[in-house]
CSV table of C-alpha atoms in Angstrom, one decimal:
chain,number,residue,atom,x,y,z
A,3,MET,CA,0.0,0.0,0.0
A,4,ALA,CA,1.3,3.5,-0.9
A,5,LYS,CA,2.6,5.6,1.9
A,6,VAL,CA,0.1,8.5,3.0
A,7,VAL,CA,1.8,11.9,2.9
A,8,PRO,CA,0.3,14.0,5.5
A,9,GLY,CA,-0.7,17.6,4.6
A,10,ARG,CA,-2.0,19.4,1.5
A,11,PHE,CA,-0.2,19.0,-1.7
A,12,THR,CA,-0.6,19.9,-5.4
A,13,ALA,CA,1.1,18.8,-8.6
A,14,GLN,CA,3.0,20.6,-11.3
A,15,LEU,CA,3.8,19.4,-14.8
A,16,GLU,CA,5.8,21.6,-17.2
A,17,GLY,CA,4.2,22.3,-20.5
A,18,PRO,CA,1.1,20.9,-22.1
A,19,PHE,CA,0.1,17.2,-21.6
A,20,VAL,CA,-2.6,14.7,-22.3
A,21,VAL,CA,-5.0,12.9,-19.9
A,22,LEU,CA,-6.2,9.6,-21.1
A,23,ILE,CA,-9.0,7.8,-19.2
A,24,ILE,CA,-9.1,4.3,-20.4
A,25,GLY,CA,-10.7,1.0,-19.3
A,26,MET,CA,-13.0,-1.9,-19.7
A,27,ARG,CA,-16.4,-3.1,-18.3
A,28,VAL,CA,-17.4,-6.7,-17.8
A,29,ASN,CA,-20.9,-6.9,-19.1
A,30,HIS,CA,-21.3,-10.7,-18.8
A,31,LEU,CA,-19.6,-12.0,-15.7
A,32,LEU,CA,-19.7,-15.7,-16.7
A,33,ALA,CA,-17.9,-15.0,-20.1
A,34,VAL,CA,-14.6,-15.2,-18.2
A,35,HIS,CA,-12.8,-16.5,-21.4
A,36,LYS,CA,-13.7,-13.1,-23.0
A,37,TRP,CA,-13.0,-10.6,-20.3
A,38,VAL,CA,-9.8,-12.0,-18.6
A,39,PRO,CA,-7.6,-11.4,-21.7
A,40,VAL,CA,-8.9,-7.9,-22.0
A,41,ALA,CA,-8.2,-7.3,-18.3
A,42,THR,CA,-4.7,-8.7,-18.4
A,43,ALA,CA,-3.6,-7.0,-21.7
A,44,MET,CA,-3.0,-3.7,-19.9
A,45,GLY,CA,-0.3,-5.2,-17.8
A,46,GLY,CA,2.1,-5.8,-20.8
A,47,MET,CA,1.4,-2.4,-22.2
A,48,LEU,CA,2.2,-0.7,-18.8
A,49,LYS,CA,5.4,-2.6,-18.4
A,50,GLU,CA,6.5,-1.5,-21.9
A,51,LEU,CA,5.5,2.2,-21.2
A,52,TYR,CA,7.2,2.4,-17.8
A,53,GLU,CA,10.4,0.8,-19.3
A,54,HIS,CA,10.5,3.2,-22.2
A,55,PRO,CA,9.9,6.8,-21.1
A,56,GLU,CA,10.8,8.0,-24.6
A,57,LEU,CA,7.3,6.8,-25.6
A,58,GLY,CA,5.9,9.8,-23.8
A,59,PHE,CA,4.0,8.0,-21.1
A,60,LEU,CA,4.3,9.9,-17.8
A,61,GLY,CA,2.3,7.7,-15.3
A,62,SER,CA,-1.0,6.3,-14.3
A,63,THR,CA,-3.4,5.5,-11.5
A,64,ALA,CA,-5.9,2.6,-11.6
A,65,HIS,CA,-9.3,2.0,-10.2
A,66,PHE,CA,-11.2,-1.2,-9.9
A,67,ASN,CA,-14.8,-2.1,-9.0
A,68,MET,CA,-17.0,-5.1,-9.5
A,69,ARG,CA,-17.4,-4.7,-13.3
A,70,GLU,CA,-14.9,-2.0,-14.3
A,71,ILE,CA,-11.2,-1.3,-14.5
A,72,THR,CA,-10.3,2.3,-15.2
A,73,GLN,CA,-6.9,3.9,-15.6
A,74,ILE,CA,-6.1,7.6,-15.6
A,75,GLN,CA,-3.0,8.0,-17.7
A,76,TYR,CA,-0.8,11.0,-18.3
A,77,TRP,CA,1.1,11.5,-21.6
A,78,ARG,CA,3.6,14.2,-22.8
A,79,SER,CA,1.6,14.8,-26.0
A,80,TYR,CA,-1.2,13.5,-28.2
A,81,GLU,CA,1.4,12.7,-30.8
A,82,HIS,CA,3.1,10.3,-28.2
A,83,LEU,CA,-0.2,8.7,-27.4
A,84,GLU,CA,-1.4,8.3,-30.9
A,85,ASN,CA,2.1,6.9,-32.0
A,86,TYR,CA,1.9,4.3,-29.2
A,87,ALA,CA,-1.7,3.3,-30.0
A,88,ARG,CA,-0.9,2.9,-33.7
A,89,ASN,CA,2.6,1.4,-33.6
A,90,SER,CA,3.2,-0.5,-30.3
A,91,HIS,CA,3.1,-4.3,-30.9
A,92,ASN,CA,1.5,-4.8,-27.4
A,93,HIS,CA,-1.3,-2.4,-28.0
A,94,LEU,CA,-2.0,-3.5,-31.5
A,95,SER,CA,-2.0,-7.1,-30.6
A,96,ALA,CA,-4.4,-6.5,-27.8
A,97,TRP,CA,-6.6,-4.4,-30.1
A,98,ARG,CA,-6.7,-7.1,-32.8
A,99,LYS,CA,-7.4,-9.9,-30.2
A,100,PHE,CA,-10.3,-7.8,-28.8
A,101,ASN,CA,-11.8,-7.3,-32.1
A,102,GLN,CA,-11.5,-11.0,-33.0
A,103,SER,CA,-12.7,-12.4,-29.7
A,104,VAL,CA,-15.2,-9.9,-28.5
A,105,GLY,CA,-15.9,-7.5,-31.4
A,106,THR,CA,-19.5,-6.2,-31.0
A,107,ASP,CA,-20.9,-9.2,-29.1
A,108,GLY,CA,-21.5,-7.1,-25.9
A,109,THR,CA,-19.7,-9.3,-23.4
A,110,VAL,CA,-17.0,-6.8,-22.7
A,111,GLY,CA,-17.1,-2.9,-23.1
A,112,ILE,CA,-14.0,-0.8,-23.6
A,113,PHE,CA,-13.7,3.0,-23.4
A,114,HIS,CA,-11.3,5.9,-23.5
A,115,GLU,CA,-11.5,9.7,-23.2
A,116,THR,CA,-8.7,11.9,-24.2
A,117,TYR,CA,-8.1,15.4,-22.9
A,118,LEU,CA,-5.5,17.8,-24.2
A,119,VAL,CA,-4.4,20.1,-21.4
A,120,GLU,CA,-2.7,23.4,-22.1
A,121,ALA,CA,0.3,24.4,-19.9
A,122,GLY,CA,-1.0,25.9,-16.6
A,123,LYS,CA,-4.7,25.2,-17.3
A,124,TYR,CA,-5.2,22.7,-14.6
A,125,GLU,CA,-5.2,22.5,-10.8
A,126,CYS,CA,-5.4,19.8,-8.3
A,127,ILE,CA,-5.2,19.2,-4.5
A,128,TYR,CA,-4.3,16.1,-2.5
A,129,GLY,CA,-4.9,16.1,1.3
A,130,ASN,CA,-3.5,13.3,3.3
A,131,MET,CA,-3.0,11.1,0.2
A,132,PRO,CA,-0.2,9.0,-1.2
A,133,VAL,CA,1.5,10.6,-4.2
A,134,TRP,CA,-1.4,10.1,-6.7
A,135,GLY,CA,-2.5,11.0,-10.1
A,136,LEU,CA,-0.9,14.1,-11.7
A,137,ALA,CA,1.4,14.4,-8.8
A,138,LYS,CA,2.7,10.9,-9.5
A,139,ALA,CA,3.3,11.8,-13.2
A,140,GLY,CA,4.7,15.2,-12.5
A,141,GLU,CA,6.1,17.0,-9.4
A,142,HIS,CA,4.4,16.6,-6.0
A,143,LEU,CA,4.5,20.0,-4.2
A,144,PRO,CA,3.2,21.6,-0.9
A,145,ALA,CA,-0.1,23.5,-1.5
A,146,VAL,CA,1.1,26.7,0.2
A,147,GLY,CA,1.5,30.3,-0.9
A,148,LYS,CA,0.7,30.6,-4.6
A,149,ARG,CA,-0.4,27.0,-4.6
A,150,GLU,CA,-2.8,27.3,-1.6
A,151,THR,CA,-6.1,27.8,-3.4
A,152,SER,CA,-7.6,26.5,-6.6
A,153,ARG,CA,-7.7,30.1,-8.0
A,154,ARG,CA,-4.1,30.7,-7.1
A,155,ARG,CA,-3.0,27.4,-8.6
A,156,LEU,CA,-4.6,28.6,-11.9
A,157,GLY,CA,-2.6,31.8,-11.7
A,158,GLY,CA,-5.2,34.1,-10.0
A,159,GLU,CA,-5.4,35.8,-6.6
A,160,ASN,CA,-7.7,35.1,-3.7
A,161,GLU,CA,-7.8,34.2,0.0
A,162,PRO,CA,-8.7,30.7,1.3
A,163,ALA,CA,-12.4,30.4,2.1
A,164,VAL,CA,-11.4,28.1,5.0
A,165,PRO,CA,-8.1,28.5,6.8
A,166,THR,CA,-5.5,26.0,5.7
A,167,PRO,CA,-4.4,23.7,8.6
A,168,PRO,CA,-0.8,24.1,9.7
A,169,GLN,CA,1.6,21.6,8.1
């Protein structure tokens, strides 16, 4: 289990970046032979991505529930993401296998959403959390001073609506 970092923190990432939300949904629990290969395919892709930072992958956070696996991924650029999707053996192989095995039969759902984020056009806060999300992909910083409020993190000025607890 990841170590909790007490206090209030934010994240910083230089330049523009891409957020990809990607995942799968098990629509028929008994069709194990259909959804297990889909669920396990991401492991090989993540191993490849973490071993090759030149591919533009910055990091990810995963979430699981009874029927869904969702990952929030951070990428250096859309070009890096698209290049990986179209040219990686691991991704293309998983994509082909999904189309052949599942296709449109409804047993397993897949999804992704892609967001292009301009430099400085984001903000985040983490209170008493492990290093998570964008802070895991970028730089984990104390949420004090110019980083204390949402408006300040976006480059504006204001005072905290609620006093910030001492660190």
